[in-house]
XYZ file of C-alpha atoms in Angstrom:
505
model
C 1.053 -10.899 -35.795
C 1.877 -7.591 -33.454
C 1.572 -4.390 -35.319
C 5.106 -2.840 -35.114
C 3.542 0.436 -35.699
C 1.035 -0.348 -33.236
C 3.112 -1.200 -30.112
C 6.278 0.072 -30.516
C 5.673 3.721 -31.222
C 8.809 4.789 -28.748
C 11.262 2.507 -30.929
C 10.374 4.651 -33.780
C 11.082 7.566 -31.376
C 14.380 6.282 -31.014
C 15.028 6.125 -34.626
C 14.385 9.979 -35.020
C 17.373 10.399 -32.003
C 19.637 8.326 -33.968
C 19.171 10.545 -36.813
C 19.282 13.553 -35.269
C 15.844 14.340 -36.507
C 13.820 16.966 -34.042
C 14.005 17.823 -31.057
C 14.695 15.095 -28.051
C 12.856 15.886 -24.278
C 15.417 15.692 -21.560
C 14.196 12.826 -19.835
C 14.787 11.025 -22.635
C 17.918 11.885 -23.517
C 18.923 10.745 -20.051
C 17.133 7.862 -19.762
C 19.426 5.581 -17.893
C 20.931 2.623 -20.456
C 22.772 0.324 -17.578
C 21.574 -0.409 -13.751
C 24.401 1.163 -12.988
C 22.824 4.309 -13.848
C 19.632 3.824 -12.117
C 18.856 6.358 -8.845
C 17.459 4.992 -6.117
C 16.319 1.475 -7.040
C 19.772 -0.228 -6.073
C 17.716 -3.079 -3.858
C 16.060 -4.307 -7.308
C 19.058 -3.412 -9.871
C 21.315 -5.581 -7.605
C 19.143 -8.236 -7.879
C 18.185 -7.928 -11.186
C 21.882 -7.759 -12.263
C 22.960 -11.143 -9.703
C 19.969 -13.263 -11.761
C 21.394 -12.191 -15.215
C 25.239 -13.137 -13.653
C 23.968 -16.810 -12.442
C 21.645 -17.438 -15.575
C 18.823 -17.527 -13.367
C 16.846 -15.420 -15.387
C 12.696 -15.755 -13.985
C 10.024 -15.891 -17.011
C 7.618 -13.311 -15.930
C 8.776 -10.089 -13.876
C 6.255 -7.782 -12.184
C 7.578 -4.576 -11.767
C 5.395 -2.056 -9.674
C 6.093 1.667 -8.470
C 4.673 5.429 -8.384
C 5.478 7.268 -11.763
C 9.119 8.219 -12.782
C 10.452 5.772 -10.793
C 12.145 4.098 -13.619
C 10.142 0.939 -14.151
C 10.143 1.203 -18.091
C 13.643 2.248 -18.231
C 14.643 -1.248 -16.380
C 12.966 -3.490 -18.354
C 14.148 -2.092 -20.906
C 17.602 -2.611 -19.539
C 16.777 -6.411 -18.656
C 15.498 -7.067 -21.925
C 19.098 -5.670 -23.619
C 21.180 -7.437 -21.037
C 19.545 -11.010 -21.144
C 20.125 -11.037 -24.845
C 23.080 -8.903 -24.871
C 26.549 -10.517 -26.892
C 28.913 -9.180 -24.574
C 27.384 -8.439 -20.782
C 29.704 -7.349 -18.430
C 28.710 -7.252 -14.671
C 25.095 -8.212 -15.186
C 24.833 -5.146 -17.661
C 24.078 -4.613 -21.466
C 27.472 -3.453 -23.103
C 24.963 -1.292 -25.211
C 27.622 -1.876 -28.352
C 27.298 -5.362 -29.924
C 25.061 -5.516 -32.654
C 21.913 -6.874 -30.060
C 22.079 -3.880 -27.957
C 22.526 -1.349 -30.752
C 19.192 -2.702 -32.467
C 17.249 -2.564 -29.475
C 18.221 0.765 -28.713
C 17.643 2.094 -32.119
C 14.078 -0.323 -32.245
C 15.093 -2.466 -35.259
C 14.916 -5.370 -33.006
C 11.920 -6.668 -33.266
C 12.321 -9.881 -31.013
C 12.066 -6.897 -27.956
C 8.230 -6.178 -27.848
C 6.801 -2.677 -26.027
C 3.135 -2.780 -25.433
C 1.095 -0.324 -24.050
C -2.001 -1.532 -22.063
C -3.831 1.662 -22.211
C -4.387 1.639 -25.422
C -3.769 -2.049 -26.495
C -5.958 -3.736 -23.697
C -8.053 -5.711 -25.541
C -8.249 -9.822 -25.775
C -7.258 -9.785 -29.957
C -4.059 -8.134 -28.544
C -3.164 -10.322 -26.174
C -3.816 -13.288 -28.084
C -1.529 -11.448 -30.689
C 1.135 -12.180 -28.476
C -0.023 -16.003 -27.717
C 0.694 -16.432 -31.412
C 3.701 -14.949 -31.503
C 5.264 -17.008 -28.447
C 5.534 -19.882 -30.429
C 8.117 -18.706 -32.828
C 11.517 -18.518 -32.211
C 13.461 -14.986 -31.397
C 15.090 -13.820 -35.308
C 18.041 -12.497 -33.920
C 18.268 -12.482 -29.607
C 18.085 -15.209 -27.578
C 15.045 -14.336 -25.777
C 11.615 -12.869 -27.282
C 10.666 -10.042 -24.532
C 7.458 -8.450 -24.481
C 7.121 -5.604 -22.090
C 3.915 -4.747 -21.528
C 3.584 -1.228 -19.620
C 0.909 -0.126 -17.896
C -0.787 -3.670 -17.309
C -3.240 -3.298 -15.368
C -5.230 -1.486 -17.789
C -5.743 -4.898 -19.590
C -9.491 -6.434 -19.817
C -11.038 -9.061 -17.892
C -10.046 -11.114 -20.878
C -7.055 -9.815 -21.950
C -5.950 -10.897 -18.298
C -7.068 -14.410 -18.290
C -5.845 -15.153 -22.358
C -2.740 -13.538 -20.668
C -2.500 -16.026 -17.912
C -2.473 -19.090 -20.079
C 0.777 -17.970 -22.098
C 2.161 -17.303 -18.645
C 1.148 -20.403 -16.714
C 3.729 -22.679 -19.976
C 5.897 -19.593 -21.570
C 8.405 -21.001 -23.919
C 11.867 -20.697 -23.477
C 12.585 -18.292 -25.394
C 9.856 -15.648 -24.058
C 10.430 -13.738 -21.183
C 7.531 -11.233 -19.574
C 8.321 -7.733 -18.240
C 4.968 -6.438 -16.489
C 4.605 -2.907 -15.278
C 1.873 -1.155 -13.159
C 1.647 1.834 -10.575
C -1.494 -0.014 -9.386
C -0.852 -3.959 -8.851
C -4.037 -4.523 -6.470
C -5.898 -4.295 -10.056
C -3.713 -7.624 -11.090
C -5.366 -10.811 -10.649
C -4.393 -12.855 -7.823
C -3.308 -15.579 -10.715
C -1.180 -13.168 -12.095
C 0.943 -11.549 -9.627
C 1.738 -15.365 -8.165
C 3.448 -16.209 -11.540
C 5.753 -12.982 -11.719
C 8.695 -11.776 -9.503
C 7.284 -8.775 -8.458
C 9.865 -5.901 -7.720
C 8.821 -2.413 -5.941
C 9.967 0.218 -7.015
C 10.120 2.955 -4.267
C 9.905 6.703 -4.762
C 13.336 8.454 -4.905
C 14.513 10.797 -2.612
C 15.206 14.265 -2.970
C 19.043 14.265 -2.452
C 19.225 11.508 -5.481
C 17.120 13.546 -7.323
C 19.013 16.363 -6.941
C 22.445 15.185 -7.456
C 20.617 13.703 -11.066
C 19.390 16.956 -11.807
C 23.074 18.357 -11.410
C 24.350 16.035 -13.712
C 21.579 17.017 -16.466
C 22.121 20.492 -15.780
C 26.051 20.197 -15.856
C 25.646 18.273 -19.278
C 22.981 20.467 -21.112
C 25.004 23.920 -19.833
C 21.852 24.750 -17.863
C 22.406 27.512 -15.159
C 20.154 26.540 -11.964
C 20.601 27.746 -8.347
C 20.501 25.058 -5.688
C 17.307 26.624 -3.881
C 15.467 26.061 -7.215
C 17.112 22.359 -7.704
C 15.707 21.453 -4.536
C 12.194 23.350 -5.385
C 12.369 20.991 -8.830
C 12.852 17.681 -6.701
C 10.368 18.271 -3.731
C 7.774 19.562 -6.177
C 8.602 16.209 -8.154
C 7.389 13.904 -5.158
C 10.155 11.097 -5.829
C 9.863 10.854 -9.510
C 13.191 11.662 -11.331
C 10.953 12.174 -14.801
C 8.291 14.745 -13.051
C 11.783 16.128 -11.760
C 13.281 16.468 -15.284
C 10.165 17.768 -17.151
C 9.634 20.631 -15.050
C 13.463 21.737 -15.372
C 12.944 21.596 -19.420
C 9.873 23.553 -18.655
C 12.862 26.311 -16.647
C 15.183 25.721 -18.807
C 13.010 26.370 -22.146
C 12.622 30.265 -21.187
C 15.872 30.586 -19.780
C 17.880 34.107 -20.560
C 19.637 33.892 -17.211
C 20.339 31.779 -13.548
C 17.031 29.746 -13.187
C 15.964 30.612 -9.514
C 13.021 29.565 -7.008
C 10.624 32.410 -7.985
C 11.061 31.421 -11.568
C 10.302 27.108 -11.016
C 7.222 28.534 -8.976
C 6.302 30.938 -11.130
C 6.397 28.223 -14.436
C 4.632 25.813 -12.048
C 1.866 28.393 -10.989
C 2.624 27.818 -7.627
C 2.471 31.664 -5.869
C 5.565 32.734 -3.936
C 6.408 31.874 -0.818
C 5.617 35.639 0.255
C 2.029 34.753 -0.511
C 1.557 31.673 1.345
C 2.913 33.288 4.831
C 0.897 36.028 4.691
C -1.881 34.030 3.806
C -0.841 31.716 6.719
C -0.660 35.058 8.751
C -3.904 35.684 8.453
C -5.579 32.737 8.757
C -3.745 32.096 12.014
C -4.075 35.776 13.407
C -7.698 35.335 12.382
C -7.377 38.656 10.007
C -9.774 37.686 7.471
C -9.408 40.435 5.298
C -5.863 40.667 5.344
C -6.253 36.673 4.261
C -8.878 37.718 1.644
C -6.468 40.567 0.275
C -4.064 38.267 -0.614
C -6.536 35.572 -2.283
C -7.167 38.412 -4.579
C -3.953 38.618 -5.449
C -2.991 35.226 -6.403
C -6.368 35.318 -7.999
C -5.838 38.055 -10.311
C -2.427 36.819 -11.236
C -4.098 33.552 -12.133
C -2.433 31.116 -10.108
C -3.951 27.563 -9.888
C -5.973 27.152 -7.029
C -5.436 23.856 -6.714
C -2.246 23.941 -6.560
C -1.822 27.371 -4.057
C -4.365 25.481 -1.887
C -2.201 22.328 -1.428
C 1.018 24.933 -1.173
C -0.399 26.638 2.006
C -1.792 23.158 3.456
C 2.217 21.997 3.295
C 3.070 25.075 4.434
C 0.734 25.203 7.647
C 1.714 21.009 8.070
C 5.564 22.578 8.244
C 4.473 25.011 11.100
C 3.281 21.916 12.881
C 6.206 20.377 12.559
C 8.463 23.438 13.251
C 6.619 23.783 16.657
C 6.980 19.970 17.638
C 10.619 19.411 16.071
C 12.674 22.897 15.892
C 13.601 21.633 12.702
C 13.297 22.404 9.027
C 15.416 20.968 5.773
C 13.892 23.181 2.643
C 13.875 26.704 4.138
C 16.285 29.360 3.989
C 17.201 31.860 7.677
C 14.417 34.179 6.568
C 12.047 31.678 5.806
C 12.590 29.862 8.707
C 12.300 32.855 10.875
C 8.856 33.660 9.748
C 8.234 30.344 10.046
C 8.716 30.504 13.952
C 6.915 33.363 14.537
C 3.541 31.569 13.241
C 4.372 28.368 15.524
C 4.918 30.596 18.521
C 1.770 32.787 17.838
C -0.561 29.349 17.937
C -0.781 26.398 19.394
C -0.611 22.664 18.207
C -4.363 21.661 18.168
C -4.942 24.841 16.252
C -2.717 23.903 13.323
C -4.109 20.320 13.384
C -7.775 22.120 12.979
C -6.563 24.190 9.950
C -4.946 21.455 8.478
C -8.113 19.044 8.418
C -10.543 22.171 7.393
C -8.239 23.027 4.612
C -7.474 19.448 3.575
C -11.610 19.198 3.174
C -11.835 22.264 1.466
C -9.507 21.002 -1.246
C -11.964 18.268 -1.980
C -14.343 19.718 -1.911
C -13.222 22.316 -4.347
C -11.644 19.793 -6.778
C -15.640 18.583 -7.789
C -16.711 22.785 -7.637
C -17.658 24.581 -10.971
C -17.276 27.871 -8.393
C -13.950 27.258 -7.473
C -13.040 30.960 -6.557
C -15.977 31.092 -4.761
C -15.659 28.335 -2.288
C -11.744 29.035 -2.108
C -13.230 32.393 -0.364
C -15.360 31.356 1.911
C -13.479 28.977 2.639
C -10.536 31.020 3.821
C -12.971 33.219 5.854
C -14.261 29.930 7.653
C -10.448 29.354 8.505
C -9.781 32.021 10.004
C -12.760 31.916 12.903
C -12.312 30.975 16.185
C -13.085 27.672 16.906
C -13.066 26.961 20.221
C -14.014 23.391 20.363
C -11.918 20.584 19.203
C -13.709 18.678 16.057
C -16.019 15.601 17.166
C -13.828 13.436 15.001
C -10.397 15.154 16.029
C -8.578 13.931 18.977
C -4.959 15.284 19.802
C -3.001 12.906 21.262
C 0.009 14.563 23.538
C 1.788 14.152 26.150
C 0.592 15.553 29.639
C 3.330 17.053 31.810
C 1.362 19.115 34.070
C -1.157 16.527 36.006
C -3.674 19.399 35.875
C -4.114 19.091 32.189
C -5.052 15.109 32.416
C -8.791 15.005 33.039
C -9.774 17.560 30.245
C -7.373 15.798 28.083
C -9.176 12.318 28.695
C -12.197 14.143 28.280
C -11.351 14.851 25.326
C -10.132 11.783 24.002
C -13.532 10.292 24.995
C -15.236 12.313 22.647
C -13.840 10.060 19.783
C -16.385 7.264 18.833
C -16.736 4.490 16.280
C -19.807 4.680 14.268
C -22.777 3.525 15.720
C -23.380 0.895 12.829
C -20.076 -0.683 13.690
C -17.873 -1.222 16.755
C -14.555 -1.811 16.555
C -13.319 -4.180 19.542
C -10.290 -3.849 21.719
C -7.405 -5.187 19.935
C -6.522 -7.479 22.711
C -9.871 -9.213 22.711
C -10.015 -9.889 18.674
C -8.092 -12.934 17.336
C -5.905 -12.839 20.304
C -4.232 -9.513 19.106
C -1.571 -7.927 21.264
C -2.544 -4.866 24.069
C -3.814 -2.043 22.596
C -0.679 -0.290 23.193
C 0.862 -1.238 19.954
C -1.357 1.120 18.096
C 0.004 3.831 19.757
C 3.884 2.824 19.337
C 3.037 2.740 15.573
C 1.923 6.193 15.566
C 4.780 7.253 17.582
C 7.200 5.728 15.192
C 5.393 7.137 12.674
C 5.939 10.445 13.702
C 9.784 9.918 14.968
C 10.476 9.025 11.506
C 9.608 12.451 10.672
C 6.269 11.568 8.117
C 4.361 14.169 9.913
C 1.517 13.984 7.216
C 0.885 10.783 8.083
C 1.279 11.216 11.608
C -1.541 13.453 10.856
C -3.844 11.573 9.736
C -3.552 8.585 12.189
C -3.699 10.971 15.507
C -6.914 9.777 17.071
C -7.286 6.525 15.164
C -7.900 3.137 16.427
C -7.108 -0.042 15.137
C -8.023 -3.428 15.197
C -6.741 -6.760 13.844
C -9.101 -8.514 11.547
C -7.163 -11.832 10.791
C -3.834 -13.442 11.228
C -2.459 -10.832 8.148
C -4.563 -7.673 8.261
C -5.276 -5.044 10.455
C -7.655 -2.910 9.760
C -7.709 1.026 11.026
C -10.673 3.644 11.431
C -9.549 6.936 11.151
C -10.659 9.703 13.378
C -11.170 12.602 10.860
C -13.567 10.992 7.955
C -11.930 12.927 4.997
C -10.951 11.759 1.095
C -7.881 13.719 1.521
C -6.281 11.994 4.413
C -7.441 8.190 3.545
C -6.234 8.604 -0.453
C -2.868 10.310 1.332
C -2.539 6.805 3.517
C -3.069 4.753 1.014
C -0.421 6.047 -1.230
C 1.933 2.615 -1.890
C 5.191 4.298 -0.060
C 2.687 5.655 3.059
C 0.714 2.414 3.209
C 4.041 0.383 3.298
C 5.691 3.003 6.075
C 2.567 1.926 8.120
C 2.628 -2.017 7.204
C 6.140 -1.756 8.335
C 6.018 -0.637 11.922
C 2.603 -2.699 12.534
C 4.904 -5.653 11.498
C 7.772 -4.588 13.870
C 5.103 -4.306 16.991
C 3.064 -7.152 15.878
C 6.166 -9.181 15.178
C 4.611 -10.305 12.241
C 3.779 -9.342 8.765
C 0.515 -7.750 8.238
C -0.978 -5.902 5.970
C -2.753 -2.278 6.841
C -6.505 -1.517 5.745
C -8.479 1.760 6.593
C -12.052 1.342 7.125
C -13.657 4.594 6.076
């Protein structure tokens, strides 16, 4: 049998909360307890709730999604509502003597594993022995099993044989951030649901809430700092305003998220930006120093200035900005209008490299230096691998732009056809509307990345892209679930198919 100690050490968690013994973390105090108070995931919780409503209630369930996203908390809500005395709407009523138990982790027909550390085969079959008895109390045994892709080789196939017959009474929640590490034979016996990243406004109007409930004073410049620095997951969001709201002895403001974060202010980054793009390398180096001796991450200030250099960009190609105040965005402008757009695209790509190469350095400081001295040199060629792709008003500027463009080649060992003479793939046009779309819907990261790429379609459900600029940064950015699936999405829309995206690198 399935040590209770051993796999359901958040249940015992719960007990402590009931009690009122220690201290409980925010995000856990507001975890959500119905659908109804899940943010951002309405496409699955409608669903979910629907299947509960008609008794059509699947045996396995896959659910996959970034971090914070709230894939534990729903299974958790599916496992109370399936077995729940009283549901109402699809949801648990979270009061009948069921829901209570589950909530407080006395229930032990509601199993939580966690594959990280329980990922061996004696586990699994733990849980093949366990199937075969009946629930003591619920209706349904659940065993949710977080995290699953951690499992062994043969944790996964004794697995796959108590999910090919489950009993009646058992029902499966899987969850992963990584399902291309599931087994083919596993993923086609779940209902797999994705779980997308939330967006800022949702995370903010959560984070209002909390505040509003826990009497925590927060301006609305550092609530949006919280949720942008959170990257769509509501529990990054929440730990970093305990983190605020831990030293708090007055309003919470930017400076004071950035400053907990060890991100340097925004002060810091423009004049670093400044110099860089005036090509003042000891003003630049002045202010590394600074950030240095105030021992800021650099890491973290690195990525900071490559956002902030990617928001020029898109200043000078859109006029528009969301996260910035007036003063912000006026010295914002005077960087675009003091360089041009190929310029920007340069620093962006140098910097982007730097920041892997510094993440394997034991001389961080060192190559964060010379680094920012190499940035700010002329460069008055455009990259090998880099090719701008822009519009030509002026007829003058086609044939150097062409020329340009020319200078982009596949790698000798490999040539990528035209997309309209492989597998009877449509004009090599398409490519390019994808990358316009891309950058209409405002994703100018990614837009990044793809400028200069070509693509080509290796069967009837993949095409496969070579970037331009041969960097770890920009293919690990692109292959990010909610940026792959942007991608996969347009390609579908031109191709008028499905099809999945691959990057050869």
């Amino acid at each position: 049998m399935l040590s209770i100690e051993r796999l359901r050490p958040y249940h015992f968690c719960c007990i402590k909360d009931v009690i009122g013994v220690g201290y409980t973390a925010l995000y856990r105090k507001f975890r959500p307890m119905t659908f109804g108070e899940m943010v951002g995931q309405e496409h699955i919780t409608k669903t979910l709730k629907n299947q509960i409503m008609a008794n059509r209630v699947g045996h396995a369930y896959l659910f996959n999604g970034g971090r914070g996203t709230g894939k534990t908390s729903s299974a958790k809500i599916l496992a109370r509502a399936i077995n729940c005395l009283n549901p109402k709407d699809g949801e648990p009523c979270n009061e009948c003597e069921i829901c209570k138990a589950a909530i407080n982790g006395s229930l032990t027909d509601i199993v939580e594993m966690d594959a990280a550390s329980n990922n061996g085969v004696e586990d699994v079959r733990s849980i093949r022995e366990e199937v075969n008895f009946l629930p003591t109390k619920a209706k349904y045994r659940v065993y949710i099993i977080d995290e699953v892709h951690m499992l062994s080789t043969g944790a996964f196939n004794a697995l796959l044989k108590t999910l090919e017959e489950p009993p009646e009474h058992v029902k499966f929640i899987l969850a992963t951030t990584e399902p291309q590490k599931l087994p083919a034979t596993i993923l086609s016996r779940c209902q797999r649901f994705d779980f997308k990243r939330i967006s800022t406004q949702d995370i903010i109007k959560r984070l209002e809430i909390i505040c509003k409930e826990s009497n925590i004073q927060i301006s609305k410049e550092a609530l949006e700092l919280i949720a942008i620095l959170s990257e769509g997951a509501m529990r990054d969001a929440i730990s970093i305003l305990e983190r605020c709201a831990a030293e708090q002895t007055e309003e919470i403001n930017e400076d004071k998220v950035r400053d907990l974060v060890g991100i340097p202010k925004i002060t810091y980054i423009n004049k670093l930006a400044k110099g860089i793009i005036n090509k003042e390398p000891e003003e630049a180096i002045n202010i590394v120093n600074t950030i240095l001796e105030e021992g800021k991450d650099i890491d973290n200030f690195l990525w900071e200035l490559i956002k902030y250099i990617k928001d020029i960009l898109v200043y000078k190609s859109t006029s528009k900005l969301e996260i910035y105040n007036q003063e912000e965005i006026k010295n914002i402008k005077e960087l675009a209008d003091s360089t041009d757009k190929e310029r920007l695209l340069r620093l962006i790509y140098e910097l982007s490299e730097l920041a892997n190469n510094i993440k394997w350095s034991s001389q961080k400081a060192i190559m964060f230096e010379a680094g920012i001295i190499k940035a700010c040199m002329e460069v008055n060629v455009v990259p090998q691998n880099v090719v701008v792709q822009e519009q030509v008003v002026n007829r003058k500027q086609i044939a150097p732009v062409q020329k340009q463009e020319n200078i982009a080649v596949a790698p000798k060992e490999r040539k990528i056809e035209p997309q309209n003479q492989r597998n009877g793939a449509p004009s090599a046009s398409y490519w390019n509307n994808v990358i316009n779309k891309v950058k209409q819907s405002g994703k100018m990261a990614i837009y990044v990345n793809l400028i200069g790429s070509k693509a080509s379609q290796l069967n009837d459900m993949t095409v496969e892209v070579e970037l331009a600029n041969k960097n770890d940064f920009g293919r690990e950015m692109l292959e990010k679930y909610e940026n792959k699936a942007l991608v996969e999405k347009f390609v579908s829309e031109e191709m008028r198919k499905s099809y999945a995206f691959k990057i050869y690198y």
